mmCIF file of C-alpha atoms and ligand atoms in Angstrom:
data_model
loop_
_atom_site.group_PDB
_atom_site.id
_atom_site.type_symbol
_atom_site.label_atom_id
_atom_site.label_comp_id
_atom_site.label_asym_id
_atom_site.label_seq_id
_atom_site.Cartn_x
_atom_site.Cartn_y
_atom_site.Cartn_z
ATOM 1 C CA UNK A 1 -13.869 -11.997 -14.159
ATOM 2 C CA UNK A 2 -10.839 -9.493 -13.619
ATOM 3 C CA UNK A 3 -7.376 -10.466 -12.516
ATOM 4 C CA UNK A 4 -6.555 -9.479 -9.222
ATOM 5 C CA UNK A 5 -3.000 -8.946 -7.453
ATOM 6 C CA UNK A 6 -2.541 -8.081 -3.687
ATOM 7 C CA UNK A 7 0.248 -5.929 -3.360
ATOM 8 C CA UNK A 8 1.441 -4.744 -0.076
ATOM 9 C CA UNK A 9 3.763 -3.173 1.972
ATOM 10 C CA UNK A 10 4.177 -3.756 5.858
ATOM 11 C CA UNK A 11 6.593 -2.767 8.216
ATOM 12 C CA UNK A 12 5.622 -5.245 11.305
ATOM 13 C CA UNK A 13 3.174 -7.272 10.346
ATOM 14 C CA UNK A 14 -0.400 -6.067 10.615
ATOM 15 C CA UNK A 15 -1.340 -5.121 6.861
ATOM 16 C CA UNK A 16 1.084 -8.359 5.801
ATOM 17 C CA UNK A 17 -2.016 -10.513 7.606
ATOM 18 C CA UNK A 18 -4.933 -8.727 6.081
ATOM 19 C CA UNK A 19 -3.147 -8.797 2.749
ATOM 20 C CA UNK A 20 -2.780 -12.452 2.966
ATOM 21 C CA UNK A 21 -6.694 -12.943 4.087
ATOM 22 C CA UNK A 22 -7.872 -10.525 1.278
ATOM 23 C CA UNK A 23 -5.825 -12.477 -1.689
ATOM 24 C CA UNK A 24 -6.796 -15.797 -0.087
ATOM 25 C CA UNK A 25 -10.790 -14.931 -0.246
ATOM 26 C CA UNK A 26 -10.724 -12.865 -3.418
ATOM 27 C CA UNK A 27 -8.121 -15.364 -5.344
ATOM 28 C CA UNK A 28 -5.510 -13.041 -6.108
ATOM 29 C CA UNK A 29 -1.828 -13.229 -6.689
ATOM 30 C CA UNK A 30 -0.114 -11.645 -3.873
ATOM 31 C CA UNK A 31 2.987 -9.269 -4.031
ATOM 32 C CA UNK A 32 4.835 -8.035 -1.044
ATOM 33 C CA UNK A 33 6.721 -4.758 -1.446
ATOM 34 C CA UNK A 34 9.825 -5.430 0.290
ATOM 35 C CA UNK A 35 12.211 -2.320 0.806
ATOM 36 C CA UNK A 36 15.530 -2.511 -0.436
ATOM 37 C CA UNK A 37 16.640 -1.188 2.634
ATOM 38 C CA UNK A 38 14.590 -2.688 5.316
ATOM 39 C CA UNK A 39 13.066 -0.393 7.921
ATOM 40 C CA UNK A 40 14.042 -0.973 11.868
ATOM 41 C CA UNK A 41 12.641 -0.294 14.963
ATOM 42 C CA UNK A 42 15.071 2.753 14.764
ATOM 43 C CA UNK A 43 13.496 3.507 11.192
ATOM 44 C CA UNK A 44 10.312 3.665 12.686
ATOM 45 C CA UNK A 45 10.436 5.840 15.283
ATOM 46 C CA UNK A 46 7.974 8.248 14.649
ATOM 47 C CA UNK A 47 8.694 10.393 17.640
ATOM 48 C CA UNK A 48 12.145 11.289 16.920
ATOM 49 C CA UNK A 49 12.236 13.750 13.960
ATOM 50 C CA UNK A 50 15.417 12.125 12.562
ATOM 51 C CA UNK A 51 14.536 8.463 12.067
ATOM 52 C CA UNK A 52 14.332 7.051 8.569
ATOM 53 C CA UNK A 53 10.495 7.337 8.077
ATOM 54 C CA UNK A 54 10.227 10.805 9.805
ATOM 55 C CA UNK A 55 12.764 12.102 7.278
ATOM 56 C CA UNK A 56 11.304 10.058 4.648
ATOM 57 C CA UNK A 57 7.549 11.723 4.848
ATOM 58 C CA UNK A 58 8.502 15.153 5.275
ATOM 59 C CA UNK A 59 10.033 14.863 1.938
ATOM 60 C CA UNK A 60 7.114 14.233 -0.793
ATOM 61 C CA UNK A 61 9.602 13.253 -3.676
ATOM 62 C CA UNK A 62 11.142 11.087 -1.287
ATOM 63 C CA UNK A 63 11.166 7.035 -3.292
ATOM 64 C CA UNK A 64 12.769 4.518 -0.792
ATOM 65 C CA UNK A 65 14.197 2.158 -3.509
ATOM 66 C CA UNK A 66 11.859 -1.446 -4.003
ATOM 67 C CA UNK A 67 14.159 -4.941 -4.188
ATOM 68 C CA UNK A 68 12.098 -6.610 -6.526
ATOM 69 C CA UNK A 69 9.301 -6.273 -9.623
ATOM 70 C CA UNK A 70 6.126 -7.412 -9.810
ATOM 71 C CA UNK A 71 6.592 -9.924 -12.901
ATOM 72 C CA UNK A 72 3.911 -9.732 -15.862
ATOM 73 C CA UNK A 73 1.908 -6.730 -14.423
ATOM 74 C CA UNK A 74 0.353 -6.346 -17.724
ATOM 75 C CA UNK A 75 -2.028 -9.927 -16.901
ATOM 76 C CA UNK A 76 -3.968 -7.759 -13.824
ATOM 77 C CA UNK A 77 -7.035 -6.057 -14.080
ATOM 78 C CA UNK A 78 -7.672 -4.975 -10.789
ATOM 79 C CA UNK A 79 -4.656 -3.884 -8.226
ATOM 80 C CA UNK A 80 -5.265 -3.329 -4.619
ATOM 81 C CA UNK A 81 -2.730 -1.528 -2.641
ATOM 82 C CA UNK A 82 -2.164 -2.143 1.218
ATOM 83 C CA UNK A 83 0.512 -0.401 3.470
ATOM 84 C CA UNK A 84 0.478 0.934 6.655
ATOM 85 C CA UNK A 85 -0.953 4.744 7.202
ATOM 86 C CA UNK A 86 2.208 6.976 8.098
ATOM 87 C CA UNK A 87 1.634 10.280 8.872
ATOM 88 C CA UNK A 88 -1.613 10.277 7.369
ATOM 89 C CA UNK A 89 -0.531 8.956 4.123
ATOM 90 C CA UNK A 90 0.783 6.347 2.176
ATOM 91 C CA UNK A 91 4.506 5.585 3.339
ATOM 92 C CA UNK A 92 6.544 6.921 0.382
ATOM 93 C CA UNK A 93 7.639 3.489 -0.839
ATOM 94 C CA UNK A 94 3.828 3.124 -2.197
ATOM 95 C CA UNK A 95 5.086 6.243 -4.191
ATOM 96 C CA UNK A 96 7.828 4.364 -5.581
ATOM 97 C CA UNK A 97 5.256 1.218 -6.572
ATOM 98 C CA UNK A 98 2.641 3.768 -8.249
ATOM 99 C CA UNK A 99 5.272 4.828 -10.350
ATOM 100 C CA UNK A 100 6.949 1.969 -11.052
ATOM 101 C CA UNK A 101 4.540 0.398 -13.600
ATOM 102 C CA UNK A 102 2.482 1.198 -16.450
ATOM 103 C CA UNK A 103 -1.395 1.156 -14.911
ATOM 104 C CA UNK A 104 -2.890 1.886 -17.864
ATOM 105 C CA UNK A 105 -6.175 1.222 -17.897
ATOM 106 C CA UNK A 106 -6.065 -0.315 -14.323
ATOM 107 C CA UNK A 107 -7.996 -0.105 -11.683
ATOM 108 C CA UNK A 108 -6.126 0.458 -8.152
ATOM 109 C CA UNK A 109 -7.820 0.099 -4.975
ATOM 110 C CA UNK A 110 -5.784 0.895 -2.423
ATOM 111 C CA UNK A 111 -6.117 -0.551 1.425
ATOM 112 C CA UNK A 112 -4.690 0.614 4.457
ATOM 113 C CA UNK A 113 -4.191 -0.231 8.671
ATOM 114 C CA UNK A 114 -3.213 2.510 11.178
ATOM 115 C CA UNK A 115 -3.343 3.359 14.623
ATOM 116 C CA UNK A 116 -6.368 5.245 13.878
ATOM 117 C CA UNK A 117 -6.384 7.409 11.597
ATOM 118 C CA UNK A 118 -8.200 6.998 8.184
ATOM 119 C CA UNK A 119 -6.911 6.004 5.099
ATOM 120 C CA UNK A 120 -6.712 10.222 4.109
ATOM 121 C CA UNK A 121 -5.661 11.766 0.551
ATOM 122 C CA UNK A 122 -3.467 8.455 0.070
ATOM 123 C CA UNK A 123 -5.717 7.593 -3.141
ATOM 124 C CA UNK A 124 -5.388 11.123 -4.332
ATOM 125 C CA UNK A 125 -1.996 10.715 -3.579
ATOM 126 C CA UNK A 126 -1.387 7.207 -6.054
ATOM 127 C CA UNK A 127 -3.598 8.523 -8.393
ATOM 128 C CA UNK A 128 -1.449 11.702 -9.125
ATOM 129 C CA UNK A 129 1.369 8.928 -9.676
ATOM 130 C CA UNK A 130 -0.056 6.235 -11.548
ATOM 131 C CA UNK A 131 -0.879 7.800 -14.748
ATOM 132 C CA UNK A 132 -4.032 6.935 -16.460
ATOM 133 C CA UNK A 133 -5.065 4.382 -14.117
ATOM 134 C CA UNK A 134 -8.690 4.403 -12.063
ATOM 135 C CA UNK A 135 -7.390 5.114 -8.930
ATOM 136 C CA UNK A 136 -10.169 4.698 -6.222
ATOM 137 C CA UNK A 137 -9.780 6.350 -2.085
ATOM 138 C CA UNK A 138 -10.264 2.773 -0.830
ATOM 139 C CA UNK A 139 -10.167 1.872 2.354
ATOM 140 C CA UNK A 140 -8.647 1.643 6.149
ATOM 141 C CA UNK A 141 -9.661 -1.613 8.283
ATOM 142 C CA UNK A 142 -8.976 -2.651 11.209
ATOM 143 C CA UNK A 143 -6.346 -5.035 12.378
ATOM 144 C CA UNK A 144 -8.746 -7.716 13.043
ATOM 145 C CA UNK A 145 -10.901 -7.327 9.732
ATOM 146 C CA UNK A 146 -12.225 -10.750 8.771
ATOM 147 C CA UNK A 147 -11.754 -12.408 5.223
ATOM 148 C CA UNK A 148 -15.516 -11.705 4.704
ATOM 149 C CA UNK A 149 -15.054 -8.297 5.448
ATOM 150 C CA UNK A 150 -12.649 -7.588 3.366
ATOM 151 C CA UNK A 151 -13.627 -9.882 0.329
ATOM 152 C CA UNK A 152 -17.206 -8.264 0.604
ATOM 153 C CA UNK A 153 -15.674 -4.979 -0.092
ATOM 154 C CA UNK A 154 -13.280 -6.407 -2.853
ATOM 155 C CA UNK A 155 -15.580 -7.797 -5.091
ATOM 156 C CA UNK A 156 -17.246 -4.279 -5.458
ATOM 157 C CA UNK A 157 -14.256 -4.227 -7.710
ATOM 158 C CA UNK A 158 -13.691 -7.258 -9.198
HETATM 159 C C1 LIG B 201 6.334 6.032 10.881
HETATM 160 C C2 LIG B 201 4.939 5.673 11.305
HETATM 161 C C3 LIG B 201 3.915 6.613 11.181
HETATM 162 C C4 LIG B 201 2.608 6.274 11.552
HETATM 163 N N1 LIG B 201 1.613 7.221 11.392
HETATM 164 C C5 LIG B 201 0.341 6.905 11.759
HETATM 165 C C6 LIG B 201 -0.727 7.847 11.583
HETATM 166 O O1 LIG B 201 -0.550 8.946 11.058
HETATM 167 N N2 LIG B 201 -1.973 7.490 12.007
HETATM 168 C C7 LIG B 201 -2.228 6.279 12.594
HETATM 169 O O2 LIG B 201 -3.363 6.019 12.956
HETATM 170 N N3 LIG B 201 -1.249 5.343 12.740
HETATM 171 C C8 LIG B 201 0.023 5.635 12.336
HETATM 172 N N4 LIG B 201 1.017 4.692 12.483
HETATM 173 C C9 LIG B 201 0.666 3.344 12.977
HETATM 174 C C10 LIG B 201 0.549 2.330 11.838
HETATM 175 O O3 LIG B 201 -0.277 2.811 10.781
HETATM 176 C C11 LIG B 201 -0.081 1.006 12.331
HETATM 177 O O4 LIG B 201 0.633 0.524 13.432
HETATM 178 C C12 LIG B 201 -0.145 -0.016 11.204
HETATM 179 O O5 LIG B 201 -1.198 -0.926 11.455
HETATM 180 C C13 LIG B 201 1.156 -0.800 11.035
HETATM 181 O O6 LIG B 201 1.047 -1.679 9.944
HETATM 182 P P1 LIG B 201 2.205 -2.686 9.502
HETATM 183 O O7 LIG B 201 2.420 -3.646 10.657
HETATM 184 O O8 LIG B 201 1.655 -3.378 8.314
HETATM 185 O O9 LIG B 201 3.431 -1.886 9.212
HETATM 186 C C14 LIG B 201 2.324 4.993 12.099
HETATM 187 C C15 LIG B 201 3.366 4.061 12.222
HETATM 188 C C16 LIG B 201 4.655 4.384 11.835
HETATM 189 C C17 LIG B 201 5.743 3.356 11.969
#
């Protein structure tokens, strides 16, 4: 059986609580990205063109700095990927995890919530970043997606 990890970004909350269902039914080992400088409600405004994130995803070598490392990535098979969808992407800070690690040989599935938009060219966009690793488009769910939901469409991969 592969080795799974749950790694995740979330700026308020909603992909932190499917992240948490998903490594509870699957088994995984779960790793939050946490920003080294933590976004606020300021940070997040999506309507003013200046705030952090606005700035942030007009600029596609943009890599908001992460405050810790995912120990041992070497002992996982299988890495699935969650964040919020900004601007019809990954936030950049994914960016910064897909490059951060040697995913050789790894398969990444990556997960999103949003608003409403799908989960868009965000796989395209990890797999141009995580070299030689079996990047797949995965998937956007809904806030309220249920553990069986989500570990029905995990084990696809496991
Ligand atoms: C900067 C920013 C950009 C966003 N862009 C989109 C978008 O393009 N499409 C969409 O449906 N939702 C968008 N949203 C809404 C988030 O994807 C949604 O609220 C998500 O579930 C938040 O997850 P989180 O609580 O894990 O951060 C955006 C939110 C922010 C803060």
């Amino acid at each position: 059986m592969a080795k799974a990890l749950v790694a995740y970004f979330s700026a308020s909350g909603v992909t932190e609580k499917l992240a948490k269902n998903l490594a509870g039914a699957i088994g995984a080992d779960i790793f939050e990205i946490v920003p080294e400088q933590i976004y606020t409600d300021a940070d997040l405004n999506w309507q003013d063109p200046n705030s952090r994130s606005s700035v942030e995803m007009k600029d596609r070598s943009c890599r908001p700095a992460i405050s810790s490392k995912v120990e041992n990535m070497a002992q996982y098979d299988v890495i699935f990927v969650g964040f919020p969808v900004w601007w019809y992407r990954e936030p950049s800070i994914i960016d910064t995890f897909a490059e951060g690690y040697d995913f050789s040989g790894k398969t990444i599935v990556p997960f999103a919530t949003s608003g409403s938009s799908g989960i868009g060219e965000s796989g395209m966009n990890i797999g141009n970043l995580a070299k030689d690793a079996h990047v797949f488009e995965g998937r956007r769910f809904a806030a309220g997606a249920s553990a069986e939901e989500l570990k029905a469409w995990a084990e696809e991969y496991l």
